[in-house]
PDB file of C-alpha atoms in Angstrom:
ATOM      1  CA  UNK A1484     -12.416  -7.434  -9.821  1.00 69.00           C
ATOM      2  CA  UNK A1485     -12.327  -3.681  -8.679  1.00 74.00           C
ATOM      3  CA  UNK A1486      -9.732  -2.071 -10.203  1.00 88.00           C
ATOM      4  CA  UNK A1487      -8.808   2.322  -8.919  1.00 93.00           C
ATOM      5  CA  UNK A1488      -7.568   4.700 -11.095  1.00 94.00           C
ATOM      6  CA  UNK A1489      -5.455   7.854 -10.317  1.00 95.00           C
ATOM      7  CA  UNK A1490      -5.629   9.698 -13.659  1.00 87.00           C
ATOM      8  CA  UNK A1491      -2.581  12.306 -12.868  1.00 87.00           C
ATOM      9  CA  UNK A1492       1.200  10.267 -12.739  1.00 91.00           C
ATOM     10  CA  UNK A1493       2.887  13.528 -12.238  1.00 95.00           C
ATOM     11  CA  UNK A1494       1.638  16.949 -10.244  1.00 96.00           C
ATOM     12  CA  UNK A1495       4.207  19.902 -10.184  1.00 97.00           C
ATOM     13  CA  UNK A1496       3.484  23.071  -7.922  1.00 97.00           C
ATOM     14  CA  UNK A1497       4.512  25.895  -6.436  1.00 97.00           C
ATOM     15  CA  UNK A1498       4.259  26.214  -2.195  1.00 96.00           C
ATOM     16  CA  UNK A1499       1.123  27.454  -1.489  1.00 96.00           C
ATOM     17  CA  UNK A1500      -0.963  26.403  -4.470  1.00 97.00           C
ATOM     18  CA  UNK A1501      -3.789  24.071  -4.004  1.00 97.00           C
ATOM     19  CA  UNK A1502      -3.649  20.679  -4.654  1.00 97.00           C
ATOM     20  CA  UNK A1503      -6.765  18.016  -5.978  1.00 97.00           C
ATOM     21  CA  UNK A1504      -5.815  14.587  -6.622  1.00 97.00           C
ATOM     22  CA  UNK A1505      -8.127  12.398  -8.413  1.00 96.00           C
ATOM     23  CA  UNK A1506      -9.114   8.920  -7.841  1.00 97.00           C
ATOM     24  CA  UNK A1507     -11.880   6.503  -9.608  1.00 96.00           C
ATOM     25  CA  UNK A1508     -12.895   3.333  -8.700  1.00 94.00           C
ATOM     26  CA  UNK A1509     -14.698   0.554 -10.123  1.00 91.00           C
ATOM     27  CA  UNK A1510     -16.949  -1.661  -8.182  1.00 85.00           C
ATOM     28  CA  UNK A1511     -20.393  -1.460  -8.078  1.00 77.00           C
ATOM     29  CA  UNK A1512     -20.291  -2.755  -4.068  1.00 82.00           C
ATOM     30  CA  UNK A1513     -19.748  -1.145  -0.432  1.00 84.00           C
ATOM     31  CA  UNK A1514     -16.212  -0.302  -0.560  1.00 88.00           C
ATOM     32  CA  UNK A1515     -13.592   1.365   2.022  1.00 91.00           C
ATOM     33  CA  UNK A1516     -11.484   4.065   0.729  1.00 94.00           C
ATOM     34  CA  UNK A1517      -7.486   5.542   1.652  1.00 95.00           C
ATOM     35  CA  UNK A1518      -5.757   7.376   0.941  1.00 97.00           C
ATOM     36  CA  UNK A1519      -1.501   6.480   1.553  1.00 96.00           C
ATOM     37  CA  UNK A1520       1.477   8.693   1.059  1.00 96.00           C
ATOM     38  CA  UNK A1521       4.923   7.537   0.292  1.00 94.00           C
ATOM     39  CA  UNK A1522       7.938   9.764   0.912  1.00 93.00           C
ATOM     40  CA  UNK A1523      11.149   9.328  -0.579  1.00 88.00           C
ATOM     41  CA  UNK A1524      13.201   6.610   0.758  1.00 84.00           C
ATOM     42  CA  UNK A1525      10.495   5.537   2.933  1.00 86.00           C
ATOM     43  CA  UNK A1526       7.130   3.485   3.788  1.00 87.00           C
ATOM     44  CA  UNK A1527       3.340   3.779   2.830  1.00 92.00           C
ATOM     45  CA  UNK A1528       1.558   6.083   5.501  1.00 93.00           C
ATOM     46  CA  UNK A1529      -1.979   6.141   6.017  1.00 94.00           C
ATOM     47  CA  UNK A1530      -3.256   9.561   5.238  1.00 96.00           C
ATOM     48  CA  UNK A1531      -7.024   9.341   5.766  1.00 95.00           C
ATOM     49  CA  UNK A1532      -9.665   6.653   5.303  1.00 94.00           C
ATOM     50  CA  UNK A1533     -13.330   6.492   4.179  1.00 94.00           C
ATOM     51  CA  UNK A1534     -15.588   3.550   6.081  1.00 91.00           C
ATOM     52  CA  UNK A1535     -19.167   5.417   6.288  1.00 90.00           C
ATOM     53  CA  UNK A1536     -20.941   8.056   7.411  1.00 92.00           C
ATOM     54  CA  UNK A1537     -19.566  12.089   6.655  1.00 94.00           C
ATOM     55  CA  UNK A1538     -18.465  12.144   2.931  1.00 95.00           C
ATOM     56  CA  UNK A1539     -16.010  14.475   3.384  1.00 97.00           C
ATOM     57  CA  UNK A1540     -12.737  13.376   5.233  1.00 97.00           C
ATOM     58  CA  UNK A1541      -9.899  14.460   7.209  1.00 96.00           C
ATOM     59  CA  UNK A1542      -6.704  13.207   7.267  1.00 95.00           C
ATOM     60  CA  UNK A1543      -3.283  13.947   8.863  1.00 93.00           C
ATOM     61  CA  UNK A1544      -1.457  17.291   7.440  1.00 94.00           C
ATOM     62  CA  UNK A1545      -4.109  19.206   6.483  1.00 96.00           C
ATOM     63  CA  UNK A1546      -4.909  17.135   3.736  1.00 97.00           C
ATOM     64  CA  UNK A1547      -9.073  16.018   2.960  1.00 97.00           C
ATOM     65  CA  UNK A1548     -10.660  13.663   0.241  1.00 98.00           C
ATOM     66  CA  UNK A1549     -14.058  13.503  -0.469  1.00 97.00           C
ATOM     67  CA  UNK A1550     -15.817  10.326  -1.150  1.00 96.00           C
ATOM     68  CA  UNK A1551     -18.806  10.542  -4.555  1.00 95.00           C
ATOM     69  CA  UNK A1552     -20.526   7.431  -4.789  1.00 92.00           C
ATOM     70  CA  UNK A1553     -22.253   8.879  -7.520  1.00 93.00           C
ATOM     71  CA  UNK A1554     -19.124   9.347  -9.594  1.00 94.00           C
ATOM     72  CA  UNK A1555     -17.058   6.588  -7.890  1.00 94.00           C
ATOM     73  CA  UNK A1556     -14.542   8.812  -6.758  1.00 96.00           C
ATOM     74  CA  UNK A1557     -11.898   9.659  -3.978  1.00 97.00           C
ATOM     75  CA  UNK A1558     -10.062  12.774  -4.858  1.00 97.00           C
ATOM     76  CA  UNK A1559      -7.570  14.257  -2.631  1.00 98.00           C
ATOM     77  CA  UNK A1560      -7.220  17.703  -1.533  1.00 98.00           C
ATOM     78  CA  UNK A1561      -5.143  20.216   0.024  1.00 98.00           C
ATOM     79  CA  UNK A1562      -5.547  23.857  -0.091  1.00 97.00           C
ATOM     80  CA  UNK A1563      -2.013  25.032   0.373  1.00 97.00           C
ATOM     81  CA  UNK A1564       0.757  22.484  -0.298  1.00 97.00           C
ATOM     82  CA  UNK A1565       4.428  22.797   1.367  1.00 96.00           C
ATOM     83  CA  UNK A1566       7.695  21.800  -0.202  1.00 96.00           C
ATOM     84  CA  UNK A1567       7.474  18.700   2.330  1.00 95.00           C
ATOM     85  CA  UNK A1568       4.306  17.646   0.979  1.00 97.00           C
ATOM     86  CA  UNK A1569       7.188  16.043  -1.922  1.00 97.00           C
ATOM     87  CA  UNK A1570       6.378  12.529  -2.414  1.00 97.00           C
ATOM     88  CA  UNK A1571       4.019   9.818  -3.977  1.00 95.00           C
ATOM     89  CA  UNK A1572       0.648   9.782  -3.083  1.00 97.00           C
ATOM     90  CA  UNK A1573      -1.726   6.150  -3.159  1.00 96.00           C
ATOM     91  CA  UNK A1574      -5.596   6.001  -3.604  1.00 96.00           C
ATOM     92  CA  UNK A1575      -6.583   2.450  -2.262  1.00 94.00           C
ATOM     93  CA  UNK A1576      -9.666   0.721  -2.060  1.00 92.00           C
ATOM     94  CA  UNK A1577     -10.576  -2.393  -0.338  1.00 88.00           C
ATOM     95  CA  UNK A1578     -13.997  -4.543  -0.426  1.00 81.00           C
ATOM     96  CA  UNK A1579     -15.736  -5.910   2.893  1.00 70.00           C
ATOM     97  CA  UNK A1580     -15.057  -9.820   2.719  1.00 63.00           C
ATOM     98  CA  UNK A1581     -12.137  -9.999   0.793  1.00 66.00           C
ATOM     99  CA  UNK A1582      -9.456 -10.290   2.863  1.00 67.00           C
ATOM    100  CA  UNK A1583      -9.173  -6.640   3.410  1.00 74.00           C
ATOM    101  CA  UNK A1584      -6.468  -6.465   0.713  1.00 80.00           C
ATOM    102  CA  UNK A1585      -6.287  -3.399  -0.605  1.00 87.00           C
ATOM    103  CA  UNK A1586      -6.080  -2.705  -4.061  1.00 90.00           C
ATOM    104  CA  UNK A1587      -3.477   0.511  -5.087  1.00 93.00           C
ATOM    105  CA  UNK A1588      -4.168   3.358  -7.911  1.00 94.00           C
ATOM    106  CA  UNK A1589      -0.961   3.529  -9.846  1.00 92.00           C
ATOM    107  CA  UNK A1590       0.085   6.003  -7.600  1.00 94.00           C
ATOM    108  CA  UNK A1591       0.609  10.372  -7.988  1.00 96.00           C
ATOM    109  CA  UNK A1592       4.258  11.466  -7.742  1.00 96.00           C
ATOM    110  CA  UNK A1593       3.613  15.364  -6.571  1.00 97.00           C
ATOM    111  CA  UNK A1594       6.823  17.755  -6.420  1.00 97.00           C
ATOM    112  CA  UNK A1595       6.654  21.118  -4.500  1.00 97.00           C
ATOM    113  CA  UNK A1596       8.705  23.424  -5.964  1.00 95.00           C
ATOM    114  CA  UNK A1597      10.448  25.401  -2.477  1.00 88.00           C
TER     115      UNK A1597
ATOM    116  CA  UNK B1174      10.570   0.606  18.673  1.00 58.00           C
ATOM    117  CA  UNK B1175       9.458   0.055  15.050  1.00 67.00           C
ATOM    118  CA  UNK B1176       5.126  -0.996  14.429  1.00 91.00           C
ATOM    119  CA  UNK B1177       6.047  -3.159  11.242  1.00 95.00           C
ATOM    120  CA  UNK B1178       9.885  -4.273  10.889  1.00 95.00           C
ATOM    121  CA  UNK B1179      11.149  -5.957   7.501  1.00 96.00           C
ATOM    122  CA  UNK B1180      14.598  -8.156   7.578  1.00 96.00           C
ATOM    123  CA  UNK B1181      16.376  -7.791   5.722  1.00 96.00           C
ATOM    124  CA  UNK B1182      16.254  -4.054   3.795  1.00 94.00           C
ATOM    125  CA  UNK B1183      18.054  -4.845   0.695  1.00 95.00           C
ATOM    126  CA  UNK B1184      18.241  -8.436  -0.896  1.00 96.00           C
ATOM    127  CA  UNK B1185      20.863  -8.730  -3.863  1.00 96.00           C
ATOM    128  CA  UNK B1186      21.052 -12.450  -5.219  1.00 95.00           C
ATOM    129  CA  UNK B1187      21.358 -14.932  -8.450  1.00 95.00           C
ATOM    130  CA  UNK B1188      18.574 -16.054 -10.419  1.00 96.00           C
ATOM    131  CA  UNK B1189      17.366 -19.188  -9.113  1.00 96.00           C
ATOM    132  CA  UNK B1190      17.751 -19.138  -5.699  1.00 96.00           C
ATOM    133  CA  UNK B1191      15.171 -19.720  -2.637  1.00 97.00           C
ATOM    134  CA  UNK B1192      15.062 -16.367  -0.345  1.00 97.00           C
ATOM    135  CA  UNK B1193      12.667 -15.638   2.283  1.00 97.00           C
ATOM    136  CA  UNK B1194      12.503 -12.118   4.195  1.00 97.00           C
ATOM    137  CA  UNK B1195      10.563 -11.805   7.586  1.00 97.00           C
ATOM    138  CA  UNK B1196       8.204  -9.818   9.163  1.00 97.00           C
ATOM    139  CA  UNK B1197       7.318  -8.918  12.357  1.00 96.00           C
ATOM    140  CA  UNK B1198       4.636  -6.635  13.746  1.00 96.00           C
ATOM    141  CA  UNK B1199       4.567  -5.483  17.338  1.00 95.00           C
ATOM    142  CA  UNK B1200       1.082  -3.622  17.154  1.00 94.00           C
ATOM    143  CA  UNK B1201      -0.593  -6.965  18.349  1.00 93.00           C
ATOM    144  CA  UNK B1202      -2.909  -6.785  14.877  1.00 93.00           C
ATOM    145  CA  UNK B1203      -4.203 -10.273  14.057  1.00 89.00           C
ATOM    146  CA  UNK B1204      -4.498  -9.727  10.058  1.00 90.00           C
ATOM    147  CA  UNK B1205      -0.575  -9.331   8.066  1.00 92.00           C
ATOM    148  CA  UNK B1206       0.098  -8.538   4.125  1.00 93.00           C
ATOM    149  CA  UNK B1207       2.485  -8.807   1.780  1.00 95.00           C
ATOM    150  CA  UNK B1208       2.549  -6.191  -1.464  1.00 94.00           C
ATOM    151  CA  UNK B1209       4.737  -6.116  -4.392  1.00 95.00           C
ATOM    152  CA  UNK B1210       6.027  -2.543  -5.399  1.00 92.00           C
ATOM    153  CA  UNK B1211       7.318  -2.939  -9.203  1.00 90.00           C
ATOM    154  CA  UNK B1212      10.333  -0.536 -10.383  1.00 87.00           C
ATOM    155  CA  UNK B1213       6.704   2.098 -11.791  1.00 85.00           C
ATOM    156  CA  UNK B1214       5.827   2.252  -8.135  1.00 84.00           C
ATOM    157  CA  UNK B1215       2.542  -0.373  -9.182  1.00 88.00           C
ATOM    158  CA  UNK B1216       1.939  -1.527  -5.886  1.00 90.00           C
ATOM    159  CA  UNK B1217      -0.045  -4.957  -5.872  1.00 91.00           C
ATOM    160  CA  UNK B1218      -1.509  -7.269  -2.988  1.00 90.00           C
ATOM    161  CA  UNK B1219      -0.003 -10.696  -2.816  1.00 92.00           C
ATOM    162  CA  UNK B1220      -1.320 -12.385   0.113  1.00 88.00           C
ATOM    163  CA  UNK B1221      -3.588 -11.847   3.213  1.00 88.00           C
ATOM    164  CA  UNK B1222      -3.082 -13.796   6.340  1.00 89.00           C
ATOM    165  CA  UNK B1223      -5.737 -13.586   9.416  1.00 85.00           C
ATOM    166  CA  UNK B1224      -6.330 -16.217  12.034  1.00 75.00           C
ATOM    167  CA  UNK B1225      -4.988 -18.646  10.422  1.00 73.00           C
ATOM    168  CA  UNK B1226      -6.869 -17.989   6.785  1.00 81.00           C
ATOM    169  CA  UNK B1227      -4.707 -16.923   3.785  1.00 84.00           C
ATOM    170  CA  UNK B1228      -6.154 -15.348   0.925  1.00 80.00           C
ATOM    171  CA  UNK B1229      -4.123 -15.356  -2.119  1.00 76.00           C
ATOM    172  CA  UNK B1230      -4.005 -12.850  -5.090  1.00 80.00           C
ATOM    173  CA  UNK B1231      -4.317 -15.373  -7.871  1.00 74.00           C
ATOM    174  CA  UNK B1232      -2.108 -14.017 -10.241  1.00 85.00           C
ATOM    175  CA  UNK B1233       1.156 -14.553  -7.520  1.00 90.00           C
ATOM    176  CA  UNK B1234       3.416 -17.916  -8.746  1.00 91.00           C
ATOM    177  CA  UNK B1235       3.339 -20.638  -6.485  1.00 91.00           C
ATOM    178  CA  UNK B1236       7.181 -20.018  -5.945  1.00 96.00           C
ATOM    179  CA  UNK B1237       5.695 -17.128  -3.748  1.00 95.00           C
ATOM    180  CA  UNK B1238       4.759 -18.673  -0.276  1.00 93.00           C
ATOM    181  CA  UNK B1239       3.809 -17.045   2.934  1.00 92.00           C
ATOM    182  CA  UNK B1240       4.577 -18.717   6.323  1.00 91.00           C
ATOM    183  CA  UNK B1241       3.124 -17.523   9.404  1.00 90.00           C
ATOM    184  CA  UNK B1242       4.671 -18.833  12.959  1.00 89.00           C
ATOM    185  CA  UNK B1243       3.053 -16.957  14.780  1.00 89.00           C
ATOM    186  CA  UNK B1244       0.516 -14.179  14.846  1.00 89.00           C
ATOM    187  CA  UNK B1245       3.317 -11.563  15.008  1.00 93.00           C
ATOM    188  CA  UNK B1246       4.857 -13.002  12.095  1.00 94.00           C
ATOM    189  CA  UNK B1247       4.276 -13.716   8.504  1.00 95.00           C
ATOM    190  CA  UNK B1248       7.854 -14.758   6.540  1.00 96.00           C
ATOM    191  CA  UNK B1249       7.817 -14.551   2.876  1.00 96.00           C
ATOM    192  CA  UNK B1250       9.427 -17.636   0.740  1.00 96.00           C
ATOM    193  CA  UNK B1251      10.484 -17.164  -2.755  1.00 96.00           C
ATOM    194  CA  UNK B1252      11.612 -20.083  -4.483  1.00 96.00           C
ATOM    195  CA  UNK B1253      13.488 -19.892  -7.647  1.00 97.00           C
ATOM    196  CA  UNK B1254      13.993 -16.354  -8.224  1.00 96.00           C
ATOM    197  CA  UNK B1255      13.449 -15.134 -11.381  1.00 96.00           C
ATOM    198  CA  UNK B1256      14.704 -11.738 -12.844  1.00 95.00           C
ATOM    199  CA  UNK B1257      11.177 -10.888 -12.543  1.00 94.00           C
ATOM    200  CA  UNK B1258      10.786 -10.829  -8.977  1.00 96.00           C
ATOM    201  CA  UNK B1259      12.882  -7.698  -8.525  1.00 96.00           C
ATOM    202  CA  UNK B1260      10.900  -5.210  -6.915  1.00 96.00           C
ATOM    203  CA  UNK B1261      10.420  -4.026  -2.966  1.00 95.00           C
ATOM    204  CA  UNK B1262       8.269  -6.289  -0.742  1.00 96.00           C
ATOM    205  CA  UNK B1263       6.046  -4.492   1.581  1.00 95.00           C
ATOM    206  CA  UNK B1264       4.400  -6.003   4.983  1.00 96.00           C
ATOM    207  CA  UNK B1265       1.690  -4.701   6.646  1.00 95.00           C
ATOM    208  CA  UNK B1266      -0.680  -5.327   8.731  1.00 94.00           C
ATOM    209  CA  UNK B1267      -3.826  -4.643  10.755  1.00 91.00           C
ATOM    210  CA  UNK B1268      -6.097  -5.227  13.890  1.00 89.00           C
ATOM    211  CA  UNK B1269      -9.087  -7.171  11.911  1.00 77.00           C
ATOM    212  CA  UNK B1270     -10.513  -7.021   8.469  1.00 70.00           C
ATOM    213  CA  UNK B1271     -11.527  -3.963   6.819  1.00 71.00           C
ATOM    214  CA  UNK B1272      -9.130  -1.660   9.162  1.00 82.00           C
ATOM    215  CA  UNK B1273      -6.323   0.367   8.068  1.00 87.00           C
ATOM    216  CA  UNK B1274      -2.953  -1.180   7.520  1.00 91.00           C
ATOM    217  CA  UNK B1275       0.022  -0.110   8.622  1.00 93.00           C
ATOM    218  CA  UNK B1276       3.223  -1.146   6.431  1.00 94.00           C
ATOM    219  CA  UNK B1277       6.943  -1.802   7.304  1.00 95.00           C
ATOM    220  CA  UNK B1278       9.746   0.094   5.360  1.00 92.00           C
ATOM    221  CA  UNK B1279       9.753  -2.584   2.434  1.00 94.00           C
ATOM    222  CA  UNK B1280      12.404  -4.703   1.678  1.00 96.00           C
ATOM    223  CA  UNK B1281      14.474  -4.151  -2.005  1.00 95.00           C
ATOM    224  CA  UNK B1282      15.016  -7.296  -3.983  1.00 96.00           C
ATOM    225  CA  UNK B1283      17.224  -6.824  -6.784  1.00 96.00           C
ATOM    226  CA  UNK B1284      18.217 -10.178  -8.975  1.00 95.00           C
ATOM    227  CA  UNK B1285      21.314 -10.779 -10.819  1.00 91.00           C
TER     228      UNK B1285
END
């Protein structure tokens, strides 16, 4: 079973410092990559998503994640984070054929400092 | 005019007890999900539900039981409730397999 790591629980930073988020994954197959954010209070939102094709993704808020195949990772970047960025962020992965069910990283609770 | 709506929002009840909260999607996707979010955040898949095909995470009791009337719909049954089961429910859902999925606002089950 594929299982996704996120390797940092809690990120703290100032506005305007840049922001990489790690996630690993295990699974030696064609997989589909997300990235979700959660805000306080409220539900999962898809940030950006990894099928095929361009390694390097753009989401929603100026946010990007690049996809290694090499090193079986997703990280998540950002190169100037805002006090609204506050919130917990989800890596996800989910396997062609299998439902589509996604299966969560333990999830990155990032706090802005204003 | 809400994509993925959750009834109810907060659950409060006794050990033991049979529950079921509903969900309805409006986005005319044909594939729905339900995730449990434990009290760390750990969010996990319990069930996928497309055309009439339901995939089941096998580590989800049997008390747990999805129920779909429609395409629009997938209910969640939860028989017995153990103290365990507190957590938020998430549903979700998307237009085919191996699409993004959008969720509803989760629903907050606390046991007594």
């Amino acid at each position: 079973a594929q299982s996704v790591s996120q390797h940092n629980h809690h990120v703290i930073l100032s506005e305007a410092a840049s922001l990489e988020l790690g996630c690993n994954y295990s699974y030696g197959g064609t997989v589909n990559l997300f990235w979700y954010v959660q805000y306080p209070g409220q539900h999962l939102q898809l940030l950006l998503k990894y099928f095929s094709g361009d390694p390097l993704v753009k989401g929603i808020k100026g946010f990007e994640a690049e996809f290694i195949k090499s090193k079986f990772s997703f990280n998540l970047r950002k190169p100037s984070v805002q006090w609204s960025d506050t919130a917990e962020y989800f890596c996800a992965v989910s396997i062609n054929n299998a439902g589509n069910m996604l299966t969560f990283g333990g999830g990155t609770r990032l706090m802005v400092k204003p | 005019d809400t994509a993925v709506s959750q009834t109810p929002k907060y659950l409060v009840t006794q050990m033991g007890n049979d529950k079921s909260i509903k969900c309805e999607q409006n986005l005319g996707h044909d594939t729905m999900y339900w995730y449990k979010q434990d009290s760390k955040k750990f969010l996990k898949i319990m069930f996928s539900y497309n055309n009439k095909e339901l995939i089941i995470n096998e580590t989800v009791p049997n008390r747990f039981s999805p129920k779909s009337p429609d395409k629009a719909h997938l209910n969640l049954h939860i028989n017995s409730l153990e103290l365990g089961d507190s957590a938020v429910y998430f549903c979700a859902s998307s237009q085919g397999l191996n699409q993004p999925q959008h969720f509803g606002d989760g629903t907050r089950l606390s046991i007594l």
